Coordinates of C-alpha atoms and ligand atoms in Angstrom, one line a residue:
Chain W
M1 CA 0.0 0.0 0.0
I2 CA 2.7 2.4 1.0
S3 CA 6.4 1.9 0.3
L4 CA 9.5 4.0 0.8
R5 CA 12.8 2.8 -0.7
G6 CA 16.0 4.5 0.1
V7 CA 14.2 7.8 0.8
S8 CA 16.2 10.8 1.9
L9 CA 14.9 14.3 2.3
V10 CA 17.2 17.3 2.7
Y11 CA 15.4 20.7 3.0
P12 CA 16.8 23.6 1.0
N13 CA 18.4 25.0 4.1
G14 CA 20.5 21.9 4.5
T15 CA 18.4 20.1 7.2
R16 CA 18.5 16.4 6.7
A17 CA 15.0 15.4 7.8
L18 CA 15.0 11.8 6.5
D19 CA 18.1 9.7 5.9
D20 CA 17.9 6.5 3.7
V21 CA 14.5 5.3 5.0
D22 CA 12.9 2.0 3.9
I23 CA 9.3 1.3 4.9
E24 CA 6.6 -1.1 3.7
I25 CA 3.1 -0.6 5.0
A26 CA 0.5 -3.2 4.2
K27 CA -3.0 -2.4 3.1
G28 CA -5.4 -2.0 6.0
S29 CA -2.7 -1.8 8.6
F30 CA -2.5 0.6 11.5
V31 CA 0.9 2.2 12.1
F32 CA 2.3 4.6 14.7
L33 CA 5.2 6.8 13.8
V34 CA 7.1 7.9 17.0
G35 CA 10.2 9.7 17.8
H36 CA 11.5 12.9 19.4
S37 CA 10.6 16.2 18.1
G38 CA 12.3 17.1 14.9
T39 CA 13.1 13.6 13.8
G40 CA 11.2 13.7 10.6
K41 CA 7.7 12.3 11.3
S42 CA 5.8 15.1 9.7
S43 CA 8.3 15.2 6.9
L44 CA 7.7 11.5 6.2
L45 CA 3.9 12.0 6.1
R46 CA 4.3 15.0 3.8
L47 CA 6.1 12.8 1.3
L48 CA 3.0 10.5 1.2
Y49 CA 0.6 13.2 0.1
R50 CA 3.2 14.8 -2.1
E51 CA 3.4 18.0 -0.1
Q52 CA 7.1 17.4 -0.4
K53 CA 9.3 15.5 -2.9
P54 CA 12.1 13.3 -1.6
T55 CA 15.6 14.3 -2.4
R56 CA 16.4 10.7 -3.1
G57 CA 14.6 7.4 -3.2
E58 CA 11.2 6.1 -4.3
V59 CA 7.9 6.7 -2.6
S60 CA 4.8 4.7 -3.7
V61 CA 1.3 5.1 -2.4
D62 CA -1.4 2.6 -3.5
N63 CA 1.1 1.2 -6.0
V64 CA 1.6 4.6 -7.7
R65 CA 5.0 6.3 -7.6
V66 CA 4.4 9.7 -6.0
D67 CA 7.9 11.1 -5.9
N68 CA 8.0 11.7 -9.6
M69 CA 4.3 12.1 -10.1
R70 CA 3.2 14.9 -12.4
N71 CA 1.8 18.0 -10.6
A72 CA -1.5 17.5 -12.5
K73 CA -1.9 14.1 -10.9
V74 CA -1.5 15.3 -7.3
P75 CA -5.2 16.2 -6.7
E76 CA -6.2 12.6 -7.6
L77 CA -3.7 11.2 -5.1
R78 CA -5.0 13.5 -2.4
R79 CA -8.6 12.4 -2.9
N80 CA -7.3 8.9 -2.0
V81 CA -5.4 10.1 1.0
G82 CA -7.2 11.8 4.0
V83 CA -5.0 14.0 6.1
V84 CA -5.6 15.1 9.7
F85 CA -3.5 17.6 11.7
Q86 CA -2.9 18.5 15.3
D87 CA -4.5 22.0 14.7
F88 CA -7.6 20.6 12.9
K89 CA -7.3 23.2 10.0
L90 CA -11.0 23.9 10.0
L91 CA -12.5 27.0 8.3
Q92 CA -13.9 29.1 11.1
D93 CA -16.6 30.8 8.9
K94 CA -18.1 27.5 7.8
T95 CA -20.3 25.2 9.9
V96 CA -19.4 21.6 10.6
W97 CA -21.6 20.5 7.7
E98 CA -20.0 23.0 5.4
N99 CA -16.5 22.2 6.4
V100 CA -17.0 18.5 5.6
A101 CA -19.0 19.2 2.4
F102 CA -16.3 21.6 1.3
A103 CA -13.9 18.7 0.6
L104 CA -16.5 17.2 -1.8
Q105 CA -17.6 20.4 -3.4
V106 CA -14.2 21.6 -4.3
T107 CA -13.4 18.3 -6.0
G108 CA -16.5 18.8 -8.2
A109 CA -18.7 16.3 -6.5
R110 CA -22.4 16.2 -7.5
T111 CA -24.8 17.8 -5.0
K112 CA -26.6 14.4 -4.8
D113 CA -23.4 12.8 -3.5
V114 CA -22.7 15.7 -1.1
M115 CA -26.2 15.2 0.4
R116 CA -25.5 11.5 0.8
Q117 CA -21.9 11.4 2.0
V118 CA -21.8 14.3 4.5
P119 CA -24.5 12.9 6.8
R120 CA -22.9 9.5 6.5
V121 CA -19.5 10.6 7.8
L122 CA -20.9 13.0 10.4
D123 CA -22.8 10.0 11.7
Q124 CA -19.6 7.9 11.6
V125 CA -17.7 10.4 13.7
G126 CA -20.7 11.0 16.0
L127 CA -21.3 14.6 15.1
A128 CA -24.6 14.4 13.3
H129 CA -26.2 16.6 16.0
K130 CA -23.6 19.3 15.6
A131 CA -23.9 19.7 11.9
R132 CA -25.1 23.3 12.0
V133 CA -22.6 24.5 14.6
F134 CA -19.4 26.6 13.9
P135 CA -15.9 25.3 14.9
S136 CA -15.6 28.0 17.5
E137 CA -18.6 26.5 19.3
L138 CA -17.0 23.0 19.5
S139 CA -14.7 21.3 21.9
G140 CA -11.2 20.3 20.7
G141 CA -12.3 16.7 20.4
E142 CA -15.3 17.7 18.3
Q143 CA -13.2 19.9 16.1
Q144 CA -10.9 17.0 15.4
R145 CA -13.9 14.7 14.6
T146 CA -15.0 17.3 12.1
A147 CA -11.5 17.3 10.6
I148 CA -11.6 13.5 10.5
A149 CA -15.0 13.5 8.9
R150 CA -13.6 15.9 6.2
A151 CA -10.7 13.6 5.6
L152 CA -13.0 10.7 5.4
V153 CA -15.7 12.1 3.1
N154 CA -13.8 11.2 -0.1
N155 CA -13.6 7.6 1.0
P156 CA -9.8 7.6 1.1
K157 CA -7.9 4.3 1.1
I158 CA -5.3 5.8 3.4
M159 CA -5.5 8.3 6.3
L160 CA -2.4 10.2 7.5
C161 CA -2.7 11.7 11.0
D162 CA 0.0 14.1 12.2
E163 CA -0.4 14.3 16.0
P164 CA -4.2 14.1 15.9
T165 CA -4.4 14.1 19.7
G166 CA -1.7 16.7 20.3
N167 CA -4.2 19.4 21.4
L168 CA -6.6 17.1 23.3
D169 CA -6.9 16.0 26.9
P170 CA -6.5 12.2 27.6
V171 CA -10.2 11.4 27.5
N172 CA -10.7 13.1 24.1
A173 CA -7.4 11.7 22.9
N174 CA -8.6 8.2 23.6
E175 CA -11.9 8.8 21.9
I176 CA -10.2 10.1 18.8
M177 CA -7.9 7.1 18.7
D178 CA -10.9 4.8 19.1
L179 CA -12.5 6.6 16.2
L180 CA -9.4 6.2 14.0
H181 CA -9.2 2.5 15.0
R182 CA -12.9 2.0 14.0
I183 CA -12.1 3.6 10.6
N184 CA -9.1 1.4 10.2
L185 CA -11.2 -1.7 10.9
K186 CA -13.4 -0.7 8.0
G187 CA -10.3 -1.1 5.8
T188 CA -8.6 2.3 5.7
T189 CA -4.9 2.1 6.1
M190 CA -3.9 4.4 9.0
V191 CA -0.6 6.1 9.7
V192 CA -0.5 8.1 12.9
A193 CA 2.5 10.2 14.0
T194 CA 2.2 10.8 17.7
H195 CA 3.9 11.8 20.9
N196 CA 1.1 10.2 22.9
A197 CA 2.7 7.3 24.8
Q198 CA -0.4 6.3 26.6
V199 CA -2.4 5.9 23.4
V200 CA 0.4 3.9 21.7
D201 CA 0.9 1.6 24.7
R202 CA -2.8 1.0 25.0
M203 CA -3.3 0.1 21.4
R204 CA -0.3 -2.1 20.8
R205 CA -0.1 -1.7 17.0
R206 CA 2.9 -1.5 14.7
V207 CA 5.3 1.2 15.9
I208 CA 8.0 2.7 13.6
R209 CA 10.5 4.8 15.5
L210 CA 12.5 7.6 13.8
E211 CA 15.6 9.2 15.3
H212 CA 17.4 11.9 13.4
G213 CA 15.7 10.9 10.2
K214 CA 16.6 7.2 10.4
I215 CA 14.4 4.3 11.4
T216 CA 15.8 2.8 14.6
A217 CA 13.0 0.4 15.4
D218 CA 10.0 -1.2 13.8
D219 CA 7.9 -3.5 16.0
E220 CA 4.7 -5.3 15.0
R221 CA 3.1 -4.8 18.5
G222 CA 5.3 -2.0 19.9
F223 CA 5.3 0.4 22.8
Y224 CA 6.0 4.1 22.7
H225 CA 9.1 3.8 24.9
V226 CA 12.2 2.1 23.7
T227 CA 13.0 0.2 26.9
D228 CA 10.7 -2.7 26.0
A229 CA 12.0 -6.1 25.3
G230 CA 12.6 -7.1 21.8
E231 CA 14.4 -4.0 20.9
T232 CA 18.1 -3.9 20.2
T233 CA 20.5 -2.3 22.6
T234 CA 21.7 0.0 19.8
T235 CA 18.2 1.3 19.6
V236 CA 18.1 1.9 23.3
V237 CA 21.5 3.6 23.2
A238 CA 20.6 5.7 20.3
A239 CA 17.4 6.8 21.9
F240 CA 19.0 7.9 25.1
K241 CA 21.8 9.9 23.5
Chain B
M1 CA -27.7 20.9 -14.5
D2 CA -26.5 20.6 -10.9
W3 CA -27.9 23.8 -9.4
G4 CA -26.3 23.1 -6.0
K5 CA -22.9 22.9 -7.6
L6 CA -23.5 26.1 -9.5
R7 CA -24.7 27.9 -6.4
F8 CA -21.7 26.8 -4.4
F9 CA -19.4 28.1 -7.1
L10 CA -21.1 31.4 -7.5
N11 CA -21.1 31.8 -3.8
E12 CA -17.3 31.3 -3.8
V13 CA -17.0 34.0 -6.5
R14 CA -19.2 36.4 -4.5
R15 CA -17.1 35.8 -1.4
N16 CA -14.0 36.6 -3.3
F17 CA -15.5 39.7 -4.8
T18 CA -16.9 41.2 -1.6
R19 CA -13.9 40.4 0.6
N20 CA -12.1 43.7 -0.2
V21 CA -14.6 46.1 -1.6
I22 CA -12.2 49.0 -1.7
M23 CA -9.6 47.1 -3.7
Q24 CA -12.3 45.8 -6.0
L25 CA -13.5 49.4 -6.6
T26 CA -10.0 50.5 -7.4
A27 CA -9.5 47.8 -9.9
I28 CA -12.9 48.5 -11.5
G29 CA -12.1 52.3 -11.6
T30 CA -8.8 51.7 -13.3
V31 CA -10.4 49.5 -15.9
T32 CA -13.0 52.2 -16.4
V33 CA -10.4 54.9 -17.0
M34 CA -8.5 52.6 -19.4
I35 CA -11.6 51.7 -21.4
V36 CA -12.9 55.3 -21.6
L37 CA -9.6 56.4 -23.0
L38 CA -9.4 53.4 -25.3
G39 CA -12.9 54.3 -26.5
V40 CA -12.0 57.9 -27.1
F41 CA -8.8 56.8 -28.9
L42 CA -10.5 54.3 -31.1
F43 CA -13.3 56.8 -31.8
G44 CA -10.9 59.6 -32.4
R45 CA -8.8 57.5 -34.7
E46 CA -11.9 56.6 -36.7
A47 CA -12.9 60.3 -36.8
V48 CA -9.4 61.4 -37.9
A49 CA -9.4 58.7 -40.6
R50 CA -12.7 60.1 -41.9
I51 CA -11.4 63.6 -41.8
G52 CA -8.3 62.3 -43.6
D53 CA -10.4 60.5 -46.1
Q54 CA -12.2 63.7 -46.9
V55 CA -8.9 65.6 -47.4
V56 CA -7.3 62.8 -49.3
H57 CA -10.4 62.6 -51.5
Q58 CA -9.6 66.1 -52.6
I59 CA -6.1 65.1 -53.5
E60 CA -6.0 64.0 -57.1
I61 CA -3.3 63.0 -59.4
S62 CA -3.4 65.1 -62.5
V63 CA -2.1 63.2 -65.5
F64 CA -1.3 65.3 -68.6
L65 CA -1.0 63.6 -72.0
D66 CA 1.3 64.7 -74.7
D67 CA 0.3 66.5 -77.9
K68 CA 0.4 63.5 -80.1
A69 CA -2.1 61.5 -77.9
T70 CA -5.3 60.7 -79.8
A71 CA -8.7 60.1 -78.2
S72 CA -8.0 56.4 -78.5
D73 CA -4.6 56.7 -76.8
A74 CA -6.4 58.6 -74.0
H75 CA -8.9 55.8 -73.8
D76 CA -6.1 53.2 -73.5
A77 CA -4.6 55.2 -70.7
I78 CA -7.9 55.4 -68.9
I79 CA -8.3 51.6 -69.1
A80 CA -4.8 51.0 -67.9
I81 CA -5.2 53.3 -64.9
R82 CA -8.6 51.9 -64.0
S83 CA -7.3 48.4 -63.9
D84 CA -5.1 49.4 -61.0
P85 CA -6.9 48.1 -57.9
R86 CA -5.6 51.1 -55.9
V87 CA -7.4 53.5 -58.1
E88 CA -10.9 54.7 -57.2
S89 CA -11.8 56.8 -60.2
V90 CA -10.4 58.3 -63.4
D91 CA -11.9 61.5 -64.8
Y92 CA -11.1 62.3 -68.4
V93 CA -10.9 66.0 -69.3
P94 CA -10.2 66.5 -73.0
K95 CA -8.5 69.8 -73.8
A96 CA -11.7 71.5 -75.0
E97 CA -13.4 70.6 -71.7
G98 CA -10.4 71.7 -69.8
L99 CA -10.6 75.1 -71.5
R100 CA -14.3 75.4 -70.8
R101 CA -13.7 74.6 -67.1
M102 CA -10.8 77.1 -66.9
R103 CA -13.0 79.8 -68.5
E104 CA -15.6 79.1 -65.9
R105 CA -13.2 79.2 -63.1
L106 CA -11.5 82.4 -64.3
R107 CA -14.7 84.2 -65.3
N108 CA -14.8 87.7 -63.9
Q109 CA -11.1 87.6 -63.3
I110 CA -9.5 87.9 -66.7
D111 CA -11.0 88.3 -70.1
T112 CA -10.9 84.7 -71.4
S113 CA -12.0 85.8 -74.9
L114 CA -8.4 86.8 -75.4
L115 CA -7.5 83.1 -75.5
T116 CA -7.5 82.4 -79.2
S117 CA -5.9 79.0 -79.2
N118 CA -6.2 76.2 -76.6
P119 CA -2.9 75.9 -74.6
L120 CA -4.1 73.0 -72.4
P121 CA -3.2 69.3 -72.9
D122 CA -5.7 66.4 -72.5
A123 CA -5.8 65.5 -68.9
L124 CA -6.9 62.7 -66.6
H125 CA -7.8 63.3 -63.0
V126 CA -7.1 60.2 -60.9
R127 CA -8.4 59.5 -57.4
V128 CA -6.9 56.7 -55.3
I129 CA -8.7 54.7 -52.6
D130 CA -6.0 55.0 -49.9
A131 CA -3.9 58.2 -49.6
G132 CA -0.8 56.1 -48.8
T133 CA -0.7 54.9 -52.4
V134 CA -0.7 58.3 -54.1
A135 CA 3.0 58.4 -54.7
A136 CA 3.2 54.8 -56.0
V137 CA 0.2 55.2 -58.3
A138 CA 1.7 58.5 -59.6
A139 CA 5.0 56.8 -60.4
H140 CA 3.2 53.9 -62.1
V141 CA 1.0 56.2 -64.2
R142 CA 4.1 58.2 -65.3
K143 CA 5.4 55.2 -67.1
L144 CA 2.3 54.8 -69.3
P145 CA 2.6 55.7 -73.0
H146 CA 1.7 59.3 -74.0
V147 CA 1.9 60.6 -70.4
A148 CA 3.7 63.9 -70.5
D149 CA 3.5 64.9 -66.9
V150 CA 2.0 63.8 -63.6
E151 CA 1.3 66.2 -60.7
Y152 CA -0.2 65.8 -57.2
A153 CA -0.1 67.6 -53.9
H154 CA 3.0 65.9 -52.6
D155 CA 3.6 67.7 -49.3
A156 CA 0.0 67.7 -48.2
V157 CA -0.3 63.9 -48.6
E158 CA 3.0 63.2 -46.9
R159 CA 2.4 65.5 -44.0
L160 CA -1.0 64.1 -43.4
L161 CA 0.3 60.5 -43.5
R162 CA 3.1 61.3 -41.1
L163 CA 0.8 63.1 -38.7
S164 CA -1.7 60.3 -38.4
D165 CA 1.2 57.9 -38.1
V166 CA 2.6 59.8 -35.1
V167 CA -0.7 60.3 -33.5
G168 CA -1.5 56.6 -33.8
K169 CA 1.9 55.5 -32.3
V170 CA 1.7 57.9 -29.4
G171 CA -1.9 56.8 -28.7
I172 CA -1.0 53.2 -28.8
A173 CA 1.9 53.7 -26.4
I174 CA -0.3 55.5 -23.9
L175 CA -2.9 52.8 -24.2
A176 CA -0.4 50.1 -23.7
L177 CA 0.7 51.8 -20.6
L178 CA -2.9 52.1 -19.4
I179 CA -3.8 48.5 -20.1
F180 CA -0.6 47.4 -18.3
T181 CA -1.5 49.6 -15.3
A182 CA -5.1 48.2 -15.2
A183 CA -3.7 44.6 -15.4
I184 CA -1.2 45.3 -12.5
I185 CA -4.0 46.7 -10.3
I186 CA -6.3 43.8 -11.1
S187 CA -3.6 41.2 -10.4
N188 CA -2.8 43.0 -7.2
T189 CA -6.4 42.8 -6.1
I190 CA -6.5 39.1 -6.9
R191 CA -3.3 38.6 -5.0
L192 CA -4.9 40.1 -1.9
T193 CA -7.9 37.9 -2.3
V194 CA -5.7 34.9 -2.7
Y195 CA -3.8 35.9 0.5
A196 CA -7.0 36.4 2.4
R197 CA -8.2 33.0 1.3
R198 CA -4.9 31.2 1.8
R199 CA -6.2 28.9 4.5
E200 CA -9.1 27.8 2.3
I201 CA -6.8 27.3 -0.7
A202 CA -4.5 25.2 1.4
I203 CA -7.4 23.0 2.4
M204 CA -8.6 22.8 -1.2
Q205 CA -5.2 21.6 -2.2
L206 CA -5.1 19.2 0.7
V207 CA -8.4 17.5 -0.1
G208 CA -7.5 17.2 -3.8
A209 CA -9.2 20.1 -5.6
S210 CA -7.8 20.5 -9.1
N211 CA -5.8 23.5 -10.0
T212 CA -8.4 24.7 -12.4
Y213 CA -11.1 24.4 -9.8
I214 CA -9.0 26.4 -7.3
R215 CA -8.2 29.1 -9.9
L216 CA -11.6 29.5 -11.4
P217 CA -13.2 31.7 -8.7
F218 CA -10.2 34.1 -8.9
I219 CA -10.3 34.2 -12.7
C220 CA -14.0 35.0 -12.4
E221 CA -13.1 37.8 -10.0
G222 CA -10.8 39.3 -12.5
L223 CA -13.3 38.9 -15.3
L224 CA -15.9 40.7 -13.1
D225 CA -13.5 43.6 -12.5
G226 CA -12.8 43.9 -16.2
L227 CA -16.4 43.6 -17.3
L228 CA -17.8 46.0 -14.6
G229 CA -15.1 48.5 -15.4
A230 CA -15.9 48.3 -19.1
L231 CA -19.6 48.6 -18.5
L232 CA -19.1 51.7 -16.4
A233 CA -16.8 53.1 -19.2
L234 CA -19.4 52.4 -21.8
A235 CA -22.0 54.3 -19.8
I236 CA -19.6 57.3 -19.7
L237 CA -18.8 57.0 -23.4
A238 CA -22.5 56.7 -24.3
L239 CA -23.2 59.9 -22.3
A240 CA -20.4 61.7 -24.1
R241 CA -21.5 60.4 -27.5
W242 CA -25.0 61.7 -27.2
Q243 CA -24.5 64.8 -25.1
L244 CA -21.0 66.1 -26.1
L245 CA -20.3 65.0 -29.6
P246 CA -23.1 66.9 -31.4
K247 CA -21.8 70.0 -29.7
I248 CA -18.3 69.3 -30.9
T249 CA -19.3 68.7 -34.5
T250 CA -21.1 72.0 -34.5
A251 CA -18.4 73.9 -32.8
L252 CA -15.6 72.5 -34.9
P253 CA -16.5 72.8 -38.6
F254 CA -13.7 70.6 -39.9
V255 CA -15.0 67.6 -37.9
P256 CA -17.4 66.0 -40.3
A257 CA -20.9 65.3 -39.0
D258 CA -20.1 61.9 -40.5
V259 CA -18.5 60.9 -37.3
L260 CA -21.9 60.8 -35.7
H261 CA -22.6 57.8 -37.8
I262 CA -19.7 55.7 -36.5
D263 CA -21.4 52.4 -35.4
P264 CA -21.3 52.4 -31.5
T265 CA -22.3 48.7 -31.1
L266 CA -19.1 47.3 -32.6
L267 CA -17.0 49.7 -30.6
A268 CA -18.9 48.8 -27.4
L269 CA -18.4 45.1 -28.0
E270 CA -14.7 45.6 -28.7
L271 CA -14.3 47.6 -25.4
L272 CA -16.2 44.9 -23.4
G273 CA -13.9 42.3 -24.9
V274 CA -10.8 44.3 -24.0
G275 CA -12.1 44.7 -20.4
A276 CA -12.8 41.0 -20.1
A277 CA -9.5 40.0 -21.6
V278 CA -7.5 42.2 -19.4
G279 CA -9.4 41.0 -16.3
I280 CA -8.9 37.3 -17.2
L281 CA -5.3 37.6 -18.2
A282 CA -4.3 39.6 -15.1
S283 CA -6.0 37.2 -12.7
W284 CA -4.7 34.2 -14.5
V285 CA -1.1 35.4 -14.2
S286 CA -1.6 36.4 -10.6
V287 CA -3.2 33.2 -9.5
S288 CA -0.8 31.0 -11.5
R289 CA 2.2 32.7 -9.9
Q290 CA 0.8 32.2 -6.4
L291 CA -0.7 28.7 -6.6
R292 CA 2.3 27.1 -8.1
V293 CA 2.6 23.7 -6.4
Ligands
ATP301 N1 10.0 23.3 5.6 C1 11.1 23.1 6.2 N2 12.3 23.6 5.8 C2 13.4 23.4 6.5 N3 13.5 22.5 7.5 C3 12.4 21.9 7.9 C4 11.2 22.1 7.3 N4 10.2 21.4 7.9 C5 10.9 20.7 8.8 N5 12.2 21.0 8.9 C6 13.2 20.4 9.7 O1 13.3 19.0 9.4 C7 13.4 18.2 10.6 C8 12.3 17.3 10.7 O2 11.1 18.0 10.9 P1 9.7 17.3 11.1 O3 8.7 18.4 11.2 O4 9.5 16.3 10.1 O5 9.8 16.7 12.5 P2 8.7 16.0 13.4 O6 9.3 14.6 13.7 O7 7.4 16.0 12.8 O8 8.8 16.8 14.7 P3 7.6 17.1 15.8 O9 7.4 15.9 16.6 O10 8.1 18.2 16.6 O11 6.4 17.5 15.0 C9 13.5 19.3 11.7 O12 14.9 19.4 12.0 C10 12.9 20.5 11.2 O13 13.5 21.6 11.7
MG302 MG1 5.6 17.0 13.3

């Protein structure tokens, strides 16, 4: 579903955000990306929806090379990839309904489909009763649900979440993670970059750890912290440097 | 037809357009000034062309045949000159007719009965369609058999041509500058709208809106600026046409009343077209530069 081969990313200012990264992510899987601040998690996600091109290496999403994809093809890619951020990125002057519908309308969807899809996803994230409300009148958790609904409304095969619980209290964070998990169980491949140890440890999914742009651990049922059994000492040493 | 889709789109355009009313009015105003001046220029050029036509019409090439030319030689010359597509008309004045005309012209000035013999040659008076071709036609005619001499008002023609050439070039330069200014102001307005909507644009790009779809509302915004400015200009020009122009033609006798008959619909369509084109081009350039992915 997602594959990175020998991927490096060096920003124009010389920062090496990713350094020879290889990753394979299977269809329908749930993957956490963890690591200290500034180790390249967001950068990696940006490669997957072609916000950024790698300096070196191949990036494929849904069996399509995206690193050398023509610009005109990028919109098509993004309709297949839902993206959710820590800061929600909602439009303040649009209601919940309008924010979600927006993603369909600007891709030229028929009104008939908008009327069918928007209630479906609002229902799925549990916000049907808040459809007419503006983002400023919502809790953080509700705002993130709105953003998830917007990412979901195009029926993406993949969802990328960059610290989706970063602005939420533990209760809301757990609810959002459960929602992402339910979406994943319906078949959407889920990649979540997070600093939320509690959530990672509770869910026990595949955990890919980045340090200084390199993968230092990749565990099928991992924990957030590197001190767990099954991890190499070099990983531990590297992490504590 | 998907009315919901259309309504959403029009709403996007409206929101663009009403986001910064002052800038929008500035853009429209600049287009108005540009189109009014363009209209005046095009109209003026047409009027000058008509005045010029009148003057040029009075310029004729006088062709004098030699003594040995018979009526049939004159006829051959007329056929030859008429076959030239640049020639509008050829008027044959045999020497007897020439004398009669001269007598008429000089009556009361000198005693023409003193003229016992006819000193005049047979003459042809040639008019050309386009004043610019006078010299060439004259040169061509000079080479025909039995042509003794060719005369025309050299200086008048050349000065007139040079003047309208200079006026045309200066006008076009000023207009180019104006159109450029209007384009800059429109693209600046669009730039501000793009900036004001950068969050929305970012989200559109994130959820996979095509570049065309993202650009379209901005292009429409530029188109609206151009069209509204042009419409306002047309209103001003129409007012001038029906209120001011009749006064000008009566005040300035050399302006032919003929200019009142210049067709305003074609001019109006041209001006609307220019307004729309400037609006679309300016916004296209502006949006393309800012939305480059
Ligand atoms: N646009 C950019 N230009 C230059 N350097 C950048 C850019 N974006 C990120 N970086 C740098 O690249 C490195 C990786 O950044 P990235 O945002 O991917 O880290 P991260 O793992 O997401 O961090 P965090 O957990 O704090 O979100 C950092 O050193 C950062 O300063
Ligand atoms: Mg980050």
